[in-house]
Coordinates of C-alpha atoms in Angstrom, one line a residue:
Chain A
X77 CA 206.6 -136.9 197.2
X78 CA 205.9 -135.4 193.6
X79 CA 206.0 -137.2 190.2
X80 CA 205.2 -136.5 187.1
X81 CA 202.6 -138.3 185.1
X82 CA 203.9 -139.1 181.5
X83 CA 200.5 -139.0 179.9
X84 CA 198.3 -136.8 182.1
X85 CA 201.2 -134.6 181.9
X86 CA 201.2 -133.1 185.2
X87 CA 202.9 -133.3 188.8
X88 CA 201.2 -135.4 191.2
X89 CA 202.0 -136.2 194.8
X90 CA 202.4 -140.1 194.8
X91 CA 201.1 -140.2 198.4
X92 CA 197.7 -138.2 197.8
X93 CA 196.9 -141.2 195.1
X94 CA 198.5 -144.0 196.8
X95 CA 195.9 -142.9 199.5
X96 CA 192.9 -142.6 197.4
X97 CA 193.8 -146.0 195.8
X98 CA 194.0 -147.3 199.5
X99 CA 190.8 -145.8 200.2
X100 CA 188.6 -146.8 197.6
X101 CA 190.4 -150.3 197.6
X102 CA 189.2 -150.2 201.4
X103 CA 185.7 -149.4 200.4
X104 CA 185.7 -152.0 197.8
X105 CA 187.1 -154.7 199.7
X106 CA 184.6 -153.8 202.5
X107 CA 181.5 -153.7 200.2
X108 CA 182.6 -156.0 197.4
X109 CA 182.2 -154.0 194.9
X110 CA 184.7 -153.1 192.0
X111 CA 185.2 -149.4 193.1
X112 CA 185.6 -147.8 189.4
X113 CA 182.5 -145.9 190.3
X114 CA 184.4 -144.2 193.2
X115 CA 187.5 -143.9 191.7
X116 CA 186.9 -142.2 188.5
X117 CA 184.8 -139.3 190.0
X118 CA 187.6 -139.0 192.9
X119 CA 190.3 -138.6 190.3
X120 CA 188.4 -136.0 188.3
X121 CA 187.8 -134.2 191.5
X122 CA 191.5 -134.4 192.3
X123 CA 192.5 -132.7 189.0
X124 CA 193.1 -135.4 186.6
X125 CA 191.6 -134.9 183.1
X126 CA 188.4 -136.7 183.0
X127 CA 189.5 -138.6 179.8
X128 CA 192.8 -140.0 181.2
X129 CA 190.8 -140.7 184.6
X130 CA 188.5 -143.1 182.7
X131 CA 191.3 -144.7 180.5
X132 CA 193.5 -145.2 183.4
X133 CA 190.7 -146.6 185.7
X134 CA 190.1 -149.2 183.2
X135 CA 193.5 -150.6 183.9
X136 CA 193.1 -150.2 187.6
X137 CA 189.8 -152.4 187.6
X138 CA 191.4 -155.0 185.7
X139 CA 194.1 -155.5 188.3
X140 CA 191.6 -155.6 191.2
X141 CA 189.3 -157.9 189.2
X142 CA 191.8 -160.4 188.1
X143 CA 192.5 -161.8 191.7
X144 CA 188.9 -162.0 192.3
X145 CA 188.1 -164.0 189.1
X146 CA 190.9 -166.4 189.7
X147 CA 189.5 -167.2 193.5
X148 CA 186.0 -167.6 191.8
X149 CA 187.4 -169.7 189.0
X150 CA 189.1 -172.1 191.7
X151 CA 185.8 -172.4 193.3
X152 CA 184.2 -173.2 189.8
X153 CA 181.7 -170.3 190.2
X154 CA 182.0 -168.9 186.7
X155 CA 179.4 -169.8 183.9
X156 CA 182.3 -169.4 181.0
X157 CA 179.6 -169.8 178.1
X158 CA 177.2 -167.0 179.8
X159 CA 180.5 -164.9 180.4
X160 CA 181.4 -165.2 176.6
X161 CA 178.1 -164.3 175.6
X162 CA 178.0 -161.2 177.8
X163 CA 181.6 -160.5 176.7
X164 CA 180.4 -160.6 172.9
X165 CA 178.0 -157.9 173.6
X166 CA 180.5 -155.8 175.9
X167 CA 183.2 -155.7 173.3
X168 CA 181.0 -154.1 170.7
X169 CA 179.8 -151.7 173.6
X170 CA 183.4 -151.0 174.5
X171 CA 184.5 -150.0 170.9
X172 CA 181.5 -147.8 170.4
X173 CA 182.1 -146.1 173.9
X174 CA 185.7 -145.5 173.1
X175 CA 184.9 -143.9 170.0
X176 CA 182.1 -142.0 171.6
X177 CA 184.7 -140.4 174.3
X178 CA 186.8 -139.6 171.3
X179 CA 183.9 -137.4 169.7
X180 CA 182.8 -135.9 172.8
X181 CA 186.3 -135.0 173.9
X182 CA 186.7 -133.1 170.4
X183 CA 183.3 -131.2 170.9
X184 CA 184.6 -130.4 174.2
X185 CA 181.5 -132.0 176.0
X186 CA 183.2 -135.1 177.4
X187 CA 183.7 -133.8 181.1
X188 CA 179.9 -132.7 181.3
X189 CA 178.5 -135.6 179.9
X190 CA 180.5 -138.0 182.4
X191 CA 179.4 -135.9 185.1
X192 CA 176.0 -136.0 184.1
X193 CA 176.3 -140.0 183.8
X194 CA 177.6 -140.2 187.4
X195 CA 174.8 -138.0 189.0
X196 CA 172.1 -140.0 187.0
X197 CA 173.9 -143.5 187.9
X198 CA 175.1 -142.8 191.5
X199 CA 171.6 -141.1 192.5
X200 CA 169.5 -144.0 191.4
X201 CA 171.7 -146.7 192.8
X202 CA 172.2 -144.7 195.8
X203 CA 168.6 -144.2 196.4
X204 CA 167.7 -147.7 195.7
X205 CA 170.1 -149.0 198.0
X206 CA 169.4 -146.7 200.7
X207 CA 165.8 -147.5 200.7
X208 CA 166.6 -151.2 200.4
X209 CA 169.0 -151.1 203.3
X210 CA 166.5 -149.1 205.5
X211 CA 163.9 -151.8 205.1
X212 CA 166.1 -154.6 205.8
X213 CA 167.3 -152.9 208.9
X214 CA 163.7 -152.3 210.0
X215 CA 162.9 -155.8 209.2
X216 CA 165.7 -157.5 211.0
X217 CA 164.7 -155.2 214.2
X218 CA 161.2 -156.4 214.0
X219 CA 162.5 -160.1 213.7
X220 CA 161.2 -160.9 210.2
X221 CA 163.3 -163.0 207.6
X222 CA 163.8 -161.2 204.2
X223 CA 162.9 -163.5 201.4
X224 CA 165.4 -164.1 198.5
X225 CA 164.9 -165.1 194.9
X226 CA 161.9 -167.3 194.1
X227 CA 163.0 -169.9 191.7
X228 CA 161.1 -171.1 188.8
X229 CA 159.3 -167.6 188.2
X230 CA 159.5 -166.6 184.5
X231 CA 159.4 -162.9 182.9
X232 CA 159.6 -161.4 179.5
X233 CA 162.9 -162.5 179.1
X234 CA 162.2 -166.2 178.5
X235 CA 159.7 -165.5 175.8
X236 CA 162.4 -164.5 173.1
X237 CA 164.1 -166.5 170.3
X238 CA 167.7 -167.6 170.0
X239 CA 167.3 -169.9 172.9
X240 CA 170.9 -171.2 174.5
X241 CA 171.3 -173.6 177.2
X242 CA 173.9 -172.4 179.9
X243 CA 174.6 -175.4 181.8
X244 CA 176.6 -173.9 184.5
X245 CA 173.4 -171.5 185.3
X246 CA 170.7 -174.1 184.9
X247 CA 169.0 -171.7 182.5
X248 CA 167.7 -172.1 178.8
X249 CA 167.0 -168.7 177.7
X250 CA 167.5 -166.1 174.7
X251 CA 171.0 -165.0 174.0
X252 CA 169.5 -161.3 173.2
X253 CA 169.2 -160.3 176.8
X254 CA 172.5 -161.2 177.9
X255 CA 173.9 -159.8 174.8
X256 CA 172.2 -156.4 175.2
X257 CA 173.2 -156.1 179.0
X258 CA 176.7 -156.9 177.9
X259 CA 176.6 -154.1 175.3
X260 CA 175.2 -151.7 177.5
X261 CA 177.8 -152.7 180.5
X262 CA 180.7 -152.5 178.1
X263 CA 179.3 -148.8 176.7
X264 CA 179.4 -147.5 180.2
X265 CA 182.7 -149.4 181.0
X266 CA 184.6 -147.2 178.3
X267 CA 182.4 -143.8 178.8
X268 CA 182.6 -143.9 182.6
X269 CA 185.6 -145.7 183.6
X270 CA 183.7 -148.3 185.7
X271 CA 183.8 -152.1 185.6
X272 CA 180.1 -152.2 185.7
X273 CA 179.7 -154.8 188.1
X274 CA 177.2 -152.6 190.1
X275 CA 174.9 -152.8 187.0
X276 CA 175.8 -156.6 185.8
X277 CA 175.2 -158.2 189.0
X278 CA 171.5 -157.2 190.1
X279 CA 170.7 -157.6 186.3
X280 CA 172.0 -161.1 186.2
X281 CA 169.7 -161.8 189.4
X282 CA 166.7 -160.0 188.7
X283 CA 166.7 -160.1 184.9
X284 CA 168.5 -163.1 183.5
X285 CA 167.6 -165.1 186.8
X286 CA 170.7 -166.4 187.5
X287 CA 171.5 -168.7 190.3
X288 CA 173.1 -166.2 193.0
X289 CA 176.6 -168.3 193.4
X290 CA 177.7 -168.0 189.8
X291 CA 176.5 -164.3 189.5
X292 CA 179.7 -162.6 191.1
X293 CA 182.2 -165.0 189.4
X294 CA 180.5 -164.6 185.9
X295 CA 180.4 -160.9 186.3
X296 CA 184.2 -160.7 187.3
X297 CA 184.9 -163.2 184.5
X298 CA 183.7 -160.7 182.0
X299 CA 184.7 -157.7 183.6
X300 CA 188.6 -159.0 183.5
X301 CA 188.5 -159.5 179.5
X302 CA 186.1 -156.2 179.1
X303 CA 188.6 -154.0 181.1
X304 CA 191.6 -155.4 179.2
X305 CA 190.0 -154.7 176.0
X306 CA 188.9 -151.3 177.0
X307 CA 192.4 -150.2 178.3
X308 CA 193.9 -151.3 175.1
X309 CA 191.5 -149.5 173.0
X310 CA 191.6 -146.2 175.0
X311 CA 195.5 -146.6 175.0
X312 CA 195.5 -147.0 171.0
X313 CA 192.8 -144.3 170.2
X314 CA 192.4 -141.6 172.6
X315 CA 196.2 -141.7 174.3
X316 CA 194.5 -141.6 177.7
X317 CA 196.0 -144.3 179.7
X318 CA 198.5 -143.3 182.2
X319 CA 200.5 -146.5 183.2
X320 CA 202.4 -144.6 186.0
X321 CA 199.1 -143.4 187.8
X322 CA 197.7 -146.8 187.1
X323 CA 200.3 -148.5 189.1
X324 CA 200.0 -146.3 191.9
X325 CA 196.4 -146.9 192.3
X326 CA 196.7 -150.4 191.8
X327 CA 199.3 -150.3 194.7
X328 CA 197.0 -148.7 197.0
X329 CA 194.0 -150.6 195.9
X330 CA 195.6 -153.8 196.6
X331 CA 196.5 -152.9 200.1
X332 CA 193.4 -151.3 201.0
X333 CA 191.1 -154.0 199.8
X334 CA 192.8 -156.6 202.1
X335 CA 192.1 -154.4 205.2
X336 CA 188.5 -153.5 203.8
X337 CA 187.7 -157.3 203.4
X338 CA 188.6 -157.7 207.0
X339 CA 186.5 -154.8 208.1
X340 CA 183.9 -156.0 206.2
X341 CA 183.5 -159.2 208.1
X342 CA 182.9 -157.5 211.4
X343 CA 180.0 -155.3 209.9
X344 CA 176.5 -156.6 209.1
X345 CA 175.3 -156.7 205.5
X346 CA 172.3 -154.2 205.7
X347 CA 174.3 -151.6 207.7
X348 CA 177.3 -151.8 205.2
X349 CA 174.7 -151.4 202.5
X350 CA 173.4 -148.3 204.2
X351 CA 176.9 -146.8 204.5
X352 CA 177.8 -147.4 200.8
X353 CA 174.3 -146.0 199.9
X354 CA 175.2 -142.6 201.6
X355 CA 178.5 -142.2 200.4
X356 CA 177.3 -143.0 196.9
X357 CA 174.9 -140.3 197.5
X358 CA 177.5 -137.6 198.8
X359 CA 179.8 -138.5 195.8
X360 CA 176.4 -137.8 193.5
X361 CA 175.5 -134.6 195.2
X362 CA 179.3 -133.3 194.6
X363 CA 178.8 -133.9 190.6
X364 CA 175.1 -132.5 190.8
X365 CA 176.7 -129.4 192.4
X366 CA 179.6 -128.9 189.8
X367 CA 176.8 -129.2 187.1
X368 CA 174.2 -126.9 188.7
X369 CA 176.1 -124.2 190.4
X370 CA 177.4 -121.2 188.3
X371 CA 181.3 -121.7 187.9
X372 CA 183.3 -119.0 188.9
X373 CA 185.2 -119.2 185.6
X374 CA 183.0 -119.5 182.5
X375 CA 186.0 -120.1 180.2
X376 CA 188.2 -123.0 179.8
X377 CA 191.4 -123.6 177.6
X378 CA 192.5 -126.9 176.0
X379 CA 194.8 -127.9 173.4
X380 CA 192.7 -128.2 170.1
X381 CA 191.5 -131.8 169.8
X382 CA 191.4 -132.5 173.6
X383 CA 189.1 -131.9 176.6
Chain B
X271 CA 200.5 -172.6 198.1
X272 CA 198.7 -175.3 196.0
X273 CA 197.4 -172.4 194.1
X274 CA 200.8 -170.8 193.6
X275 CA 202.0 -173.9 192.3
X276 CA 199.3 -174.5 190.0
X277 CA 199.5 -171.0 188.5
X278 CA 203.2 -170.6 188.7
X279 CA 203.7 -171.1 184.8
X280 CA 201.3 -168.5 183.9
X281 CA 202.6 -166.0 186.6
X282 CA 206.2 -166.6 185.4
X283 CA 205.3 -166.2 181.9
X284 CA 203.7 -162.6 182.8
X285 CA 206.4 -161.6 184.9
X286 CA 209.0 -162.5 182.2
X287 CA 207.3 -160.6 179.8
X288 CA 207.0 -157.7 182.3
X289 CA 210.9 -157.6 183.0
X290 CA 211.5 -158.0 179.1
X291 CA 209.4 -154.9 178.7
X292 CA 211.4 -152.7 181.0
X293 CA 214.4 -153.8 180.0
X294 CA 213.6 -153.0 176.4
X295 CA 212.3 -149.5 178.0
X296 CA 215.3 -148.6 179.5
X297 CA 217.7 -149.7 176.9
X298 CA 215.3 -147.7 174.2
X299 CA 215.3 -144.6 176.3
X300 CA 219.1 -144.9 176.8
X301 CA 219.6 -145.3 173.0
X302 CA 217.4 -142.3 172.6
X303 CA 219.2 -140.3 175.0
X304 CA 222.4 -140.7 173.2
X305 CA 221.2 -139.9 169.9
X306 CA 219.4 -136.7 171.7
X307 CA 222.9 -135.6 172.5
X308 CA 224.3 -135.9 169.1
X309 CA 221.7 -133.9 167.6
X310 CA 218.7 -131.9 169.3
X311 CA 215.3 -133.7 168.5
X312 CA 213.9 -132.3 165.6
X313 CA 210.5 -133.9 166.7
X314 CA 207.2 -131.9 166.1
X315 CA 208.4 -128.3 166.6
X316 CA 208.1 -125.2 164.5
X317 CA 210.2 -123.6 162.2
X318 CA 211.9 -122.0 165.3
X319 CA 214.3 -125.3 165.4
X320 CA 215.7 -124.3 161.9
X321 CA 217.0 -120.9 163.5
X322 CA 220.3 -120.7 165.1
X323 CA 220.4 -121.0 168.9
X324 CA 221.9 -117.4 169.2
X325 CA 221.1 -114.6 167.5
X326 CA 222.2 -110.9 167.9
X327 CA 221.3 -107.6 166.3
X328 CA 222.9 -104.3 166.7
X329 CA 221.1 -100.8 166.1
X330 CA 223.2 -98.7 163.5
X331 CA 224.7 -95.8 165.5
X332 CA 224.4 -97.5 169.0
X333 CA 227.8 -97.9 170.9
X334 CA 226.3 -100.5 173.4
X335 CA 225.8 -104.0 172.6
X336 CA 224.0 -106.5 175.0
X337 CA 225.0 -110.3 175.4
X338 CA 222.8 -112.6 177.6
X339 CA 222.9 -116.4 179.0
X340 CA 220.5 -118.7 180.9
X341 CA 221.7 -120.7 183.8
X342 CA 220.8 -124.0 181.8
X343 CA 220.1 -124.1 178.3
X344 CA 218.9 -127.9 178.4
X345 CA 216.5 -128.7 181.3
X346 CA 215.4 -132.6 181.8
X347 CA 211.8 -133.4 182.6
X348 CA 212.1 -136.5 184.6
X349 CA 209.8 -138.4 186.8
X350 CA 210.7 -135.9 189.7
X351 CA 210.1 -132.7 187.5
X352 CA 208.2 -130.3 189.7
X353 CA 208.7 -127.2 187.9
X354 CA 212.4 -125.3 187.7
X355 CA 213.7 -121.8 187.9
X356 CA 216.1 -120.5 185.6
X357 CA 218.5 -117.5 185.7
X358 CA 218.7 -115.1 182.8
X359 CA 221.9 -113.1 183.2
X360 CA 223.4 -110.4 180.6
X361 CA 226.1 -107.7 180.1
X362 CA 226.3 -104.5 178.3
X363 CA 229.6 -104.0 176.4
X364 CA 230.5 -100.3 176.1
X365 CA 228.0 -99.6 179.2
X366 CA 228.1 -95.8 180.2
X367 CA 226.0 -96.3 183.3
X368 CA 227.5 -94.6 186.1
X369 CA 226.0 -97.0 188.7
X370 CA 223.8 -99.8 188.7
X371 CA 220.8 -97.9 190.4
X372 CA 220.9 -95.1 187.8
X373 CA 218.6 -96.4 185.8
X374 CA 220.4 -95.4 182.7
X375 CA 219.3 -98.2 180.4
X376 CA 216.1 -100.5 180.6
X377 CA 216.4 -104.0 179.7
X378 CA 213.3 -106.4 179.0
X379 CA 213.4 -110.0 178.7
X380 CA 211.0 -112.2 177.1
X381 CA 210.9 -116.2 177.4
X382 CA 208.6 -117.6 174.9
X383 CA 207.4 -121.2 174.6
X384 CA 206.2 -123.3 171.5
X385 CA 203.3 -121.8 169.6
X386 CA 200.4 -123.9 169.1
X387 CA 196.7 -124.2 168.6
X388 CA 194.3 -123.9 171.5
X389 CA 190.5 -124.1 171.9
X390 CA 188.8 -121.8 174.5
X391 CA 185.5 -122.7 175.3
X392 CA 182.8 -120.9 177.0
X393 CA 180.2 -122.5 179.4
X394 CA 176.4 -121.6 179.2
X395 CA 173.6 -122.3 181.2
X396 CA 171.4 -125.2 179.3
X397 CA 168.4 -126.1 180.9
X398 CA 170.0 -125.7 184.4
X399 CA 173.1 -127.2 183.7
X400 CA 176.4 -125.5 182.7
X401 CA 177.9 -127.0 179.2
X402 CA 180.5 -125.6 177.2
X403 CA 178.3 -124.1 174.5
X404 CA 180.8 -121.7 172.5
X405 CA 184.4 -121.8 171.7
X406 CA 186.8 -120.2 169.8
X407 CA 190.3 -121.6 168.2
X408 CA 193.4 -119.6 168.3
X409 CA 196.8 -120.4 166.3
X410 CA 200.2 -119.5 167.5
X411 CA 199.4 -119.2 171.0
X412 CA 202.8 -119.4 173.0
X413 CA 202.6 -122.5 175.5
X414 CA 204.6 -120.6 177.8
X415 CA 205.1 -116.7 178.0
X416 CA 207.0 -114.6 180.7
X417 CA 208.3 -111.0 180.4
X418 CA 210.5 -109.4 182.9
X419 CA 211.8 -105.9 182.8
X420 CA 213.4 -103.2 184.7
X421 CA 210.2 -101.0 185.0
X422 CA 206.7 -101.4 183.2
X423 CA 207.1 -101.9 179.6
X424 CA 205.0 -99.2 178.8
X425 CA 207.4 -96.8 180.2
X426 CA 210.3 -98.4 178.3
X427 CA 209.4 -98.9 174.9
X428 CA 206.7 -97.2 172.6
X429 CA 203.4 -98.9 171.8
X430 CA 204.3 -99.3 168.0
X431 CA 207.4 -101.3 169.0
X432 CA 205.7 -103.4 171.6
X433 CA 202.8 -104.5 169.1
X434 CA 205.5 -105.2 166.4
X435 CA 207.4 -107.5 168.6
X436 CA 204.8 -109.0 170.7
X437 CA 206.0 -107.5 173.9
X438 CA 203.7 -107.7 177.0
X439 CA 200.7 -109.7 177.6
X440 CA 198.4 -107.5 175.5
X441 CA 200.5 -107.7 172.6
X442 CA 200.8 -111.7 172.2
X443 CA 200.4 -112.3 168.6
X444 CA 198.3 -115.0 168.7
X445 CA 195.3 -115.0 166.1
X446 CA 192.1 -116.6 165.7
X447 CA 192.4 -119.7 163.4
X448 CA 190.6 -119.7 159.8
X449 CA 187.5 -121.7 159.5
X450 CA 186.0 -121.4 163.2
X451 CA 183.3 -123.7 163.8
X452 CA 181.2 -120.8 165.0
X453 CA 181.1 -117.3 163.7
X454 CA 182.4 -115.0 166.4
X455 CA 181.8 -111.4 166.8
X456 CA 184.7 -109.0 167.4
X457 CA 183.6 -108.3 171.0
X458 CA 183.1 -111.9 171.7
X459 CA 186.8 -112.6 170.2
X460 CA 188.2 -110.1 172.6
X461 CA 186.4 -111.7 175.4
X462 CA 188.1 -115.2 174.6
X463 CA 191.2 -113.5 174.0
X464 CA 191.0 -112.0 177.6
X465 CA 189.9 -115.4 179.0
X466 CA 192.9 -117.3 177.4
X467 CA 195.5 -114.9 179.0
X468 CA 193.6 -114.7 182.1
X469 CA 193.6 -118.6 182.4
X470 CA 197.2 -118.9 181.3
X471 CA 198.4 -116.2 184.0
X472 CA 196.4 -118.2 186.7
X473 CA 198.4 -121.2 185.7
X474 CA 201.4 -119.3 185.9
X475 CA 201.9 -120.2 182.3
X476 CA 202.0 -116.3 181.4
X477 CA 204.1 -114.2 183.8
X478 CA 204.5 -110.6 184.0
X479 CA 207.3 -109.1 186.2
X480 CA 207.7 -105.3 185.7
X481 CA 210.5 -105.1 188.1
X482 CA 212.0 -108.4 187.6
X483 CA 215.3 -107.3 185.9
X484 CA 217.8 -105.7 188.2
X485 CA 221.3 -104.5 187.4
X486 CA 223.8 -106.1 189.6
X487 CA 226.7 -103.9 188.4
X488 CA 227.2 -100.9 185.9
X489 CA 226.7 -103.4 183.0
X490 CA 225.8 -106.7 184.4
X491 CA 221.9 -107.6 185.1
X492 CA 220.1 -110.6 185.8
X493 CA 216.3 -111.9 186.1
X494 CA 215.0 -115.2 187.2
X495 CA 211.8 -116.8 185.9
X496 CA 209.9 -119.8 187.1
X497 CA 208.9 -122.6 184.6
X498 CA 206.0 -124.7 186.4
X499 CA 205.3 -128.2 186.6
X500 CA 202.7 -127.7 184.0
X501 CA 204.7 -126.4 181.3
X502 CA 205.1 -127.8 177.9
X503 CA 208.2 -129.4 176.8
X504 CA 209.9 -127.8 173.6
X505 CA 212.4 -124.9 172.7
X506 CA 212.1 -121.7 174.5
X507 CA 213.4 -118.3 173.0
X508 CA 214.8 -115.9 175.3
X509 CA 215.0 -112.6 174.0
X510 CA 216.8 -109.6 175.4
X511 CA 216.2 -105.9 174.4
X512 CA 218.3 -103.0 175.4
X513 CA 216.7 -99.6 175.8
X514 CA 217.7 -96.2 176.3
X515 CA 215.1 -93.5 176.5
X516 CA 212.4 -95.4 174.4
X517 CA 215.0 -96.4 171.9
X518 CA 216.3 -99.8 171.2
X519 CA 220.1 -100.1 171.1
X520 CA 220.8 -104.0 170.8
X521 CA 218.9 -107.1 170.7
X522 CA 220.1 -110.5 171.9
X523 CA 218.4 -114.0 171.5
X524 CA 219.4 -117.3 173.3
X525 CA 217.5 -120.7 173.0
X526 CA 216.8 -123.0 176.3
X527 CA 215.1 -126.4 175.7
X528 CA 212.9 -128.5 178.1
X529 CA 213.1 -132.2 177.3
X530 CA 211.4 -135.3 178.7
X531 CA 214.2 -137.6 179.9
X532 CA 214.7 -141.1 180.8
X533 CA 211.4 -143.0 181.8
X534 CA 209.4 -140.0 181.3
X535 CA 210.6 -139.7 177.9
X536 CA 210.3 -143.5 177.1
X537 CA 206.9 -143.8 178.3
X538 CA 205.4 -140.9 177.0
X539 CA 206.8 -141.6 173.3
X540 CA 205.7 -145.5 173.8
X541 CA 202.3 -144.1 174.6
X542 CA 202.0 -141.8 171.5
X543 CA 204.2 -143.8 168.7
X544 CA 203.4 -147.4 169.8
X545 CA 200.0 -146.9 171.2
X546 CA 198.7 -150.3 171.0
X547 CA 201.6 -152.2 172.6
X548 CA 201.7 -149.5 175.2
X549 CA 197.9 -150.6 176.0
X550 CA 199.1 -154.4 175.9
X551 CA 201.8 -153.6 178.3
X552 CA 199.3 -151.6 180.7
X553 CA 197.1 -154.7 180.7
X554 CA 200.2 -157.1 181.7
X555 CA 201.2 -155.0 184.1
X556 CA 197.7 -155.0 185.6
X557 CA 197.2 -158.8 185.4
X558 CA 200.7 -159.5 187.1
X559 CA 199.5 -156.9 189.9
X560 CA 196.3 -158.7 190.3
X561 CA 198.0 -162.2 190.4
X562 CA 200.7 -161.0 192.5
X563 CA 198.2 -159.6 195.0
X564 CA 196.4 -163.1 195.0
X565 CA 199.4 -165.1 195.7
X566 CA 201.0 -162.6 198.3
X567 CA 197.7 -162.0 200.4
X568 CA 196.5 -165.6 199.7
X569 CA 192.8 -164.4 198.9
X570 CA 191.0 -162.2 196.8
X571 CA 189.5 -158.9 197.6
X572 CA 186.5 -160.1 196.4

């Protein structure tokens, strides 16, 4: 079933993109990740221009994060104050990132830049997760218990000025690290078309040492507002948000996520992480190959001003 | 259900806004379409638009004249648009051809889309990675170019004529833009030019059909060309040349227009003319979709 996408200006098969949304939704439901870092590369591989993939994906992440954030809100698992501080940095990062996308598109290097970013991030995260999950699997076989966070420990983060009290997180730390973290994630969100949860969550746990129960909620809270702002910025400055494509992906994603959540409950945590790590490394390898292999056609044509 | 009741206010508000946008959207596009019917859109296009839809030119001394038309002068690009085929048919007034197969006359048909500016980029290997390293900008590149003829155009029309009128893929009249970013040698320019034509041909946007025009009667001929799904909207000039023994007898020109219609038209112009509001609308749709999902399925995806 063909459908003409108004902004991407291409004819696309609805079923293919519905299935793609469903598959990524399934994975994101199963692993509890946002899915942006899987969806954007898949869209690019499927022939959607990189810039349109990034802009449209922001809208889809928004849709899939809203329900999660709402659920966390009901359980009072959101540190609003921390979320707002992260968001302050995030919005600055997003504005800058959207500008950067525009500049890179005009220079004709956006596609390569995005690919390089994906290879780096997917590679690092994939390897880290793989090692961690293999260790966890081995430990669970030998019967040892894996120890979690050790509370009360201090690191360099606690020595910085501008200290703020975050009641919900039971923290009294400088506002600088969360603002910088927010900025970095905002930049990534705009350039790579991701929510950034896969960086935000570990950073909150290990760097800011926030209590685990508010980490996911607070991350989702700031992702909702960040992706909303990023969508509007992309739409107004780069004209690269395709609402039709976004709606197709949302529909697939919402349905896929429901089944993914069910499937995720049947699998063990470390096995899940092992599977996800393998999948991430496969996507990474695909992007790396595109960058390294000599392309069959060295030339490309585009409308002046776009990538 | 409790949760549903709690957020009902917000939800109803968002749905109302969404419905409002959709109503606004459909009426907006209706109005645009009505306006479009009265006067063809003048939009962004070229000087082409100022020209009459039909042009004819008779060579002095020639007894024959050619006339032609296309199967559809206005083609709508709607959400189901997946490319289209158009038929160009024509007749020779005062034909002296004994039979359709005799090859007494030669016909060349050229269908040309909107001219525009394109960048051709070349990848190079930088530290092991394939990156766009050089580029050339061309002006007046037709978005679409199809040529069909009774036999190869080299046998029909002399070289000078083809060069002058831009007949055939090798004679396309696009030019390097003034003020290139990089200085480009003549040899490189030739490569860029060839790459442009090669890429456009592989996208089926440039088409060359040497035996694409067929006579179906002593004076009647026809050709069909395909406009693929990725074609740029705008006016297309269809030029028909009538030849006899390498001499032009008559010329005819008719325009067909490819236009976005309905939802396609509305969303495209919305995204480009009111981009910020379009962004807000997208956000609204996304939020509504998320809220809808959490009320329908009763729990979150996370």
